[in-house]
């Protein structure tokens, strides 16, 4: 899978209400955002559409706490969310490449030391009719906060390729995006969603 990224975008490319709500360290309940349009190399047949891309709700954000500290707002080192995505797909004779731009926004917490936060996220692909991914790739990324700034972000460019027979349709394949969380981080997210 190809991966490129623009580092440290000062503000997200699109200031959605969800992104603005994130600034208050409130709970986000993201379930996936923008869709994918047809690619420049898409066949003329409109039925050959892009695979469905979604951000996994439970894995859409991550909260990091200082080591050995408590678990309240004063112990947060940083928070990040996969806030949105956009892209398209390109069909070739051997499959479809899904070009996805994922927008990650991050916020410095009161307990953060230094100016860089590190995160790990994944891209997983599932076959039609299945929810369990057949392939999964993980990526490390970092966000650097400019002096005096509480928020920063990045744009992650991904290009997962799904091998398909010639003229096969990838519209029923699924691509999942999310943070690779520890069991404790996942439990924290789920507890926040219940409040």
PDB file of C-alpha atoms in Angstrom:
ATOM      1  CA  UNK A   1       0.000   0.000   0.000  1.00  0.00           C
ATOM      2  CA  UNK A   2       1.331   3.423  -0.889  1.00  0.00           C
ATOM      3  CA  UNK A   3       1.451   6.088   1.799  1.00  0.00           C
ATOM      4  CA  UNK A   4       2.367   9.756   1.674  1.00  0.00           C
ATOM      5  CA  UNK A   5       1.567  12.531   4.105  1.00  0.00           C
ATOM      6  CA  UNK A   6       1.567  16.269   4.562  1.00  0.00           C
ATOM      7  CA  UNK A   7       2.978  16.991   7.998  1.00  0.00           C
ATOM      8  CA  UNK A   8       1.593  19.418  10.500  1.00  0.00           C
ATOM      9  CA  UNK A   9      -1.296  21.110   8.874  1.00  0.00           C
ATOM     10  CA  UNK A  10      -2.023  24.023  11.199  1.00  0.00           C
ATOM     11  CA  UNK A  11      -5.752  23.610  10.899  1.00  0.00           C
ATOM     12  CA  UNK A  12      -7.792  20.804   9.385  1.00  0.00           C
ATOM     13  CA  UNK A  13      -8.486  21.186   5.677  1.00  0.00           C
ATOM     14  CA  UNK A  14     -12.178  21.367   6.425  1.00  0.00           C
ATOM     15  CA  UNK A  15     -13.508  22.941   9.611  1.00  0.00           C
ATOM     16  CA  UNK A  16     -16.543  20.786  10.243  1.00  0.00           C
ATOM     17  CA  UNK A  17     -18.672  21.132  13.375  1.00  0.00           C
ATOM     18  CA  UNK A  18     -17.146  17.849  14.553  1.00  0.00           C
ATOM     19  CA  UNK A  19     -13.641  19.274  14.283  1.00  0.00           C
ATOM     20  CA  UNK A  20     -14.645  22.402  16.175  1.00  0.00           C
ATOM     21  CA  UNK A  21     -16.260  20.336  18.932  1.00  0.00           C
ATOM     22  CA  UNK A  22     -13.010  18.408  19.295  1.00  0.00           C
ATOM     23  CA  UNK A  23     -11.240  21.579  20.414  1.00  0.00           C
ATOM     24  CA  UNK A  24     -13.088  21.549  23.722  1.00  0.00           C
ATOM     25  CA  UNK A  25     -11.821  18.021  24.525  1.00  0.00           C
ATOM     26  CA  UNK A  26     -15.416  16.831  24.321  1.00  0.00           C
ATOM     27  CA  UNK A  27     -16.276  13.339  23.218  1.00  0.00           C
ATOM     28  CA  UNK A  28     -16.399  12.720  19.494  1.00  0.00           C
ATOM     29  CA  UNK A  29     -18.633  10.080  18.035  1.00  0.00           C
ATOM     30  CA  UNK A  30     -17.362   9.880  14.481  1.00  0.00           C
ATOM     31  CA  UNK A  31     -18.765   7.194  12.266  1.00  0.00           C
ATOM     32  CA  UNK A  32     -17.227   8.034   8.938  1.00  0.00           C
ATOM     33  CA  UNK A  33     -17.487  11.149   6.930  1.00  0.00           C
ATOM     34  CA  UNK A  34     -17.019  12.051   3.318  1.00  0.00           C
ATOM     35  CA  UNK A  35     -17.567   9.656   0.514  1.00  0.00           C
ATOM     36  CA  UNK A  36     -15.371   8.815  -2.428  1.00  0.00           C
ATOM     37  CA  UNK A  37     -16.144   9.989  -5.905  1.00  0.00           C
ATOM     38  CA  UNK A  38     -15.391   8.247  -9.147  1.00  0.00           C
ATOM     39  CA  UNK A  39     -11.778   8.206 -10.207  1.00  0.00           C
ATOM     40  CA  UNK A  40     -10.298   9.798 -13.273  1.00  0.00           C
ATOM     41  CA  UNK A  41      -9.641   6.355 -14.702  1.00  0.00           C
ATOM     42  CA  UNK A  42     -13.003   4.895 -13.701  1.00  0.00           C
ATOM     43  CA  UNK A  43     -14.780   2.949 -16.440  1.00  0.00           C
ATOM     44  CA  UNK A  44     -17.625   4.661 -18.230  1.00  0.00           C
ATOM     45  CA  UNK A  45     -20.004   2.159 -16.646  1.00  0.00           C
ATOM     46  CA  UNK A  46     -21.330   3.978 -13.568  1.00  0.00           C
ATOM     47  CA  UNK A  47     -21.927   0.616 -11.849  1.00  0.00           C
ATOM     48  CA  UNK A  48     -18.157   0.287 -11.287  1.00  0.00           C
ATOM     49  CA  UNK A  49     -18.054   2.444  -8.181  1.00  0.00           C
ATOM     50  CA  UNK A  50     -15.483   2.946  -5.446  1.00  0.00           C
ATOM     51  CA  UNK A  51     -15.324   0.632  -2.432  1.00  0.00           C
ATOM     52  CA  UNK A  52     -17.016   1.978   0.689  1.00  0.00           C
ATOM     53  CA  UNK A  53     -14.626   3.718   3.076  1.00  0.00           C
ATOM     54  CA  UNK A  54     -15.521   4.335   6.714  1.00  0.00           C
ATOM     55  CA  UNK A  55     -13.915   5.412   9.959  1.00  0.00           C
ATOM     56  CA  UNK A  56     -14.617   2.847  12.678  1.00  0.00           C
ATOM     57  CA  UNK A  57     -16.633   4.647  15.364  1.00  0.00           C
ATOM     58  CA  UNK A  58     -14.931   3.120  18.424  1.00  0.00           C
ATOM     59  CA  UNK A  59     -11.498   3.702  16.864  1.00  0.00           C
ATOM     60  CA  UNK A  60     -12.003   7.207  15.452  1.00  0.00           C
ATOM     61  CA  UNK A  61     -10.166   8.946  18.258  1.00  0.00           C
ATOM     62  CA  UNK A  62      -7.407   8.340  20.772  1.00  0.00           C
ATOM     63  CA  UNK A  63      -6.704   9.947  24.140  1.00  0.00           C
ATOM     64  CA  UNK A  64      -3.188   9.654  25.539  1.00  0.00           C
ATOM     65  CA  UNK A  65      -2.449  10.089  29.249  1.00  0.00           C
ATOM     66  CA  UNK A  66       0.819  10.697  31.071  1.00  0.00           C
ATOM     67  CA  UNK A  67       2.491   7.610  32.512  1.00  0.00           C
ATOM     68  CA  UNK A  68       1.573   6.782  36.077  1.00  0.00           C
ATOM     69  CA  UNK A  69      -0.953   9.573  36.283  1.00  0.00           C
ATOM     70  CA  UNK A  70      -4.670   9.591  36.760  1.00  0.00           C
ATOM     71  CA  UNK A  71      -7.254   9.541  34.030  1.00  0.00           C
ATOM     72  CA  UNK A  72      -8.918  12.931  34.226  1.00  0.00           C
ATOM     73  CA  UNK A  73      -8.551  15.939  31.915  1.00  0.00           C
ATOM     74  CA  UNK A  74      -5.447  17.231  33.716  1.00  0.00           C
ATOM     75  CA  UNK A  75      -3.624  13.957  32.901  1.00  0.00           C
ATOM     76  CA  UNK A  76      -4.203  14.121  29.130  1.00  0.00           C
ATOM     77  CA  UNK A  77      -1.025  14.515  27.072  1.00  0.00           C
ATOM     78  CA  UNK A  78      -2.859  14.669  23.731  1.00  0.00           C
ATOM     79  CA  UNK A  79      -6.000  13.700  21.881  1.00  0.00           C
ATOM     80  CA  UNK A  80      -6.404  12.976  18.205  1.00  0.00           C
ATOM     81  CA  UNK A  81      -9.248  12.139  15.859  1.00  0.00           C
ATOM     82  CA  UNK A  82      -9.537  10.876  12.329  1.00  0.00           C
ATOM     83  CA  UNK A  83     -11.816  13.751  11.442  1.00  0.00           C
ATOM     84  CA  UNK A  84     -12.639  13.305   7.769  1.00  0.00           C
ATOM     85  CA  UNK A  85     -11.558  11.731   4.510  1.00  0.00           C
ATOM     86  CA  UNK A  86     -11.910  12.267   0.791  1.00  0.00           C
ATOM     87  CA  UNK A  87     -10.655  10.608  -2.342  1.00  0.00           C
ATOM     88  CA  UNK A  88     -11.432   8.655  -5.451  1.00  0.00           C
ATOM     89  CA  UNK A  89     -10.588   5.350  -7.076  1.00  0.00           C
ATOM     90  CA  UNK A  90      -8.834   4.249 -10.238  1.00  0.00           C
ATOM     91  CA  UNK A  91      -9.723   1.018 -12.030  1.00  0.00           C
ATOM     92  CA  UNK A  92      -7.097  -0.826 -14.031  1.00  0.00           C
ATOM     93  CA  UNK A  93      -7.106  -4.227 -15.711  1.00  0.00           C
ATOM     94  CA  UNK A  94      -5.908  -5.906 -12.495  1.00  0.00           C
ATOM     95  CA  UNK A  95      -8.008  -4.172  -9.836  1.00  0.00           C
ATOM     96  CA  UNK A  96      -8.911  -0.891  -8.191  1.00  0.00           C
ATOM     97  CA  UNK A  97      -6.685   1.528  -6.309  1.00  0.00           C
ATOM     98  CA  UNK A  98      -8.492   3.635  -3.718  1.00  0.00           C
ATOM     99  CA  UNK A  99      -6.836   7.027  -3.226  1.00  0.00           C
ATOM    100  CA  UNK A 100      -7.793   8.241   0.249  1.00  0.00           C
ATOM    101  CA  UNK A 101      -6.805  11.449   2.044  1.00  0.00           C
ATOM    102  CA  UNK A 102      -7.395  11.066   5.778  1.00  0.00           C
ATOM    103  CA  UNK A 103      -7.435  14.218   7.907  1.00  0.00           C
ATOM    104  CA  UNK A 104      -6.101  13.779  11.430  1.00  0.00           C
ATOM    105  CA  UNK A 105      -6.574  16.552  13.966  1.00  0.00           C
ATOM    106  CA  UNK A 106      -4.801  16.625  17.310  1.00  0.00           C
ATOM    107  CA  UNK A 107      -4.938  18.704  20.444  1.00  0.00           C
ATOM    108  CA  UNK A 108      -2.272  19.216  23.073  1.00  0.00           C
ATOM    109  CA  UNK A 109      -3.337  18.204  26.580  1.00  0.00           C
ATOM    110  CA  UNK A 110      -2.389  19.891  29.869  1.00  0.00           C
ATOM    111  CA  UNK A 111       0.100  17.108  30.738  1.00  0.00           C
ATOM    112  CA  UNK A 112       1.989  17.128  27.435  1.00  0.00           C
ATOM    113  CA  UNK A 113       5.777  17.455  27.602  1.00  0.00           C
ATOM    114  CA  UNK A 114       7.528  18.585  24.423  1.00  0.00           C
ATOM    115  CA  UNK A 115       5.763  19.510  21.213  1.00  0.00           C
ATOM    116  CA  UNK A 116       5.277  16.207  19.329  1.00  0.00           C
ATOM    117  CA  UNK A 117       2.627  13.511  19.733  1.00  0.00           C
ATOM    118  CA  UNK A 118       2.876  10.078  18.094  1.00  0.00           C
ATOM    119  CA  UNK A 119      -0.045   7.987  16.906  1.00  0.00           C
ATOM    120  CA  UNK A 120      -0.620   4.667  15.159  1.00  0.00           C
ATOM    121  CA  UNK A 121      -3.521   4.101  12.777  1.00  0.00           C
ATOM    122  CA  UNK A 122      -4.601   1.339  10.401  1.00  0.00           C
ATOM    123  CA  UNK A 123      -6.232   0.724   7.044  1.00  0.00           C
ATOM    124  CA  UNK A 124      -8.073  -2.588   6.662  1.00  0.00           C
ATOM    125  CA  UNK A 125      -9.815  -4.107   3.639  1.00  0.00           C
ATOM    126  CA  UNK A 126     -12.778  -6.502   3.813  1.00  0.00           C
ATOM    127  CA  UNK A 127     -14.270  -8.589   1.016  1.00  0.00           C
ATOM    128  CA  UNK A 128     -17.908  -8.191  -0.047  1.00  0.00           C
ATOM    129  CA  UNK A 129     -20.317  -9.610   2.526  1.00  0.00           C
ATOM    130  CA  UNK A 130     -17.642  -9.828   5.230  1.00  0.00           C
ATOM    131  CA  UNK A 131     -16.962  -7.537   8.174  1.00  0.00           C
ATOM    132  CA  UNK A 132     -13.663  -9.138   9.149  1.00  0.00           C
ATOM    133  CA  UNK A 133     -10.803  -7.578   7.174  1.00  0.00           C
ATOM    134  CA  UNK A 134      -8.689  -9.785   4.940  1.00  0.00           C
ATOM    135  CA  UNK A 135      -5.753  -7.353   5.008  1.00  0.00           C
ATOM    136  CA  UNK A 136      -4.654  -4.714   7.479  1.00  0.00           C
ATOM    137  CA  UNK A 137      -1.755  -2.260   7.370  1.00  0.00           C
ATOM    138  CA  UNK A 138      -0.617  -0.121  10.310  1.00  0.00           C
ATOM    139  CA  UNK A 139       1.137   3.231  10.094  1.00  0.00           C
ATOM    140  CA  UNK A 140       2.915   5.458  12.589  1.00  0.00           C
ATOM    141  CA  UNK A 141       2.469   9.199  12.343  1.00  0.00           C
ATOM    142  CA  UNK A 142       3.399  12.201  14.428  1.00  0.00           C
ATOM    143  CA  UNK A 143       1.995  15.674  14.867  1.00  0.00           C
ATOM    144  CA  UNK A 144       4.128  18.607  15.966  1.00  0.00           C
ATOM    145  CA  UNK A 145       2.486  21.526  17.726  1.00  0.00           C
ATOM    146  CA  UNK A 146       3.809  24.981  16.913  1.00  0.00           C
ATOM    147  CA  UNK A 147       4.806  27.102  19.905  1.00  0.00           C
ATOM    148  CA  UNK A 148       1.741  28.528  21.597  1.00  0.00           C
ATOM    149  CA  UNK A 149      -0.697  26.451  19.521  1.00  0.00           C
ATOM    150  CA  UNK A 150      -3.053  23.923  21.102  1.00  0.00           C
ATOM    151  CA  UNK A 151      -4.114  22.234  17.856  1.00  0.00           C
ATOM    152  CA  UNK A 152      -2.371  20.778  14.851  1.00  0.00           C
ATOM    153  CA  UNK A 153      -2.962  18.049  12.330  1.00  0.00           C
ATOM    154  CA  UNK A 154      -1.840  16.142   9.290  1.00  0.00           C
ATOM    155  CA  UNK A 155      -3.175  14.754   6.056  1.00  0.00           C
ATOM    156  CA  UNK A 156      -2.378  11.107   5.477  1.00  0.00           C
ATOM    157  CA  UNK A 157      -2.479   9.987   1.827  1.00  0.00           C
ATOM    158  CA  UNK A 158      -3.175   6.283   1.357  1.00  0.00           C
ATOM    159  CA  UNK A 159      -3.620   4.150  -1.744  1.00  0.00           C
ATOM    160  CA  UNK A 160      -4.806   0.625  -0.899  1.00  0.00           C
ATOM    161  CA  UNK A 161      -5.092  -1.597  -3.963  1.00  0.00           C
ATOM    162  CA  UNK A 162      -7.698  -4.327  -4.279  1.00  0.00           C
ATOM    163  CA  UNK A 163      -6.818  -6.959  -6.892  1.00  0.00           C
ATOM    164  CA  UNK A 164      -9.847  -7.766  -9.028  1.00  0.00           C
ATOM    165  CA  UNK A 165     -10.414  -9.608 -12.277  1.00  0.00           C
ATOM    166  CA  UNK A 166     -10.813  -7.406 -15.356  1.00  0.00           C
ATOM    167  CA  UNK A 167     -14.144  -5.514 -15.349  1.00  0.00           C
ATOM    168  CA  UNK A 168     -14.993  -6.722 -11.811  1.00  0.00           C
ATOM    169  CA  UNK A 169     -16.718  -4.211  -9.550  1.00  0.00           C
ATOM    170  CA  UNK A 170     -15.140  -3.122  -6.261  1.00  0.00           C
ATOM    171  CA  UNK A 171     -18.204  -1.296  -4.953  1.00  0.00           C
ATOM    172  CA  UNK A 172     -19.044  -3.993  -2.398  1.00  0.00           C
ATOM    173  CA  UNK A 173     -15.561  -4.104  -0.866  1.00  0.00           C
ATOM    174  CA  UNK A 174     -15.034  -2.158   2.359  1.00  0.00           C
ATOM    175  CA  UNK A 175     -12.104  -0.133   3.645  1.00  0.00           C
ATOM    176  CA  UNK A 176     -11.933   0.626   7.369  1.00  0.00           C
ATOM    177  CA  UNK A 177      -9.830   3.376   8.982  1.00  0.00           C
ATOM    178  CA  UNK A 178      -9.098   3.779  12.683  1.00  0.00           C
ATOM    179  CA  UNK A 179      -6.507   4.279  15.380  1.00  0.00           C
ATOM    180  CA  UNK A 180      -4.645   1.201  16.576  1.00  0.00           C
ATOM    181  CA  UNK A 181      -5.599   1.391  20.257  1.00  0.00           C
ATOM    182  CA  UNK A 182      -4.507  -0.435  23.372  1.00  0.00           C
ATOM    183  CA  UNK A 183      -7.271  -2.289  25.264  1.00  0.00           C
ATOM    184  CA  UNK A 184      -7.257   0.543  27.843  1.00  0.00           C
ATOM    185  CA  UNK A 185      -7.650   3.230  25.157  1.00  0.00           C
ATOM    186  CA  UNK A 186     -10.524   1.323  23.560  1.00  0.00           C
ATOM    187  CA  UNK A 187     -12.243   0.917  26.951  1.00  0.00           C
ATOM    188  CA  UNK A 188     -11.819   4.660  27.575  1.00  0.00           C
ATOM    189  CA  UNK A 189     -13.419   5.491  24.202  1.00  0.00           C
ATOM    190  CA  UNK A 190     -16.372   3.207  24.845  1.00  0.00           C
ATOM    191  CA  UNK A 191     -16.911   4.603  28.343  1.00  0.00           C
ATOM    192  CA  UNK A 192     -16.907   8.151  26.941  1.00  0.00           C
ATOM    193  CA  UNK A 193     -19.488   7.197  24.315  1.00  0.00           C
ATOM    194  CA  UNK A 194     -21.879   5.995  27.034  1.00  0.00           C
ATOM    195  CA  UNK A 195     -21.869   9.336  28.832  1.00  0.00           C
TER     196      UNK A 195
END
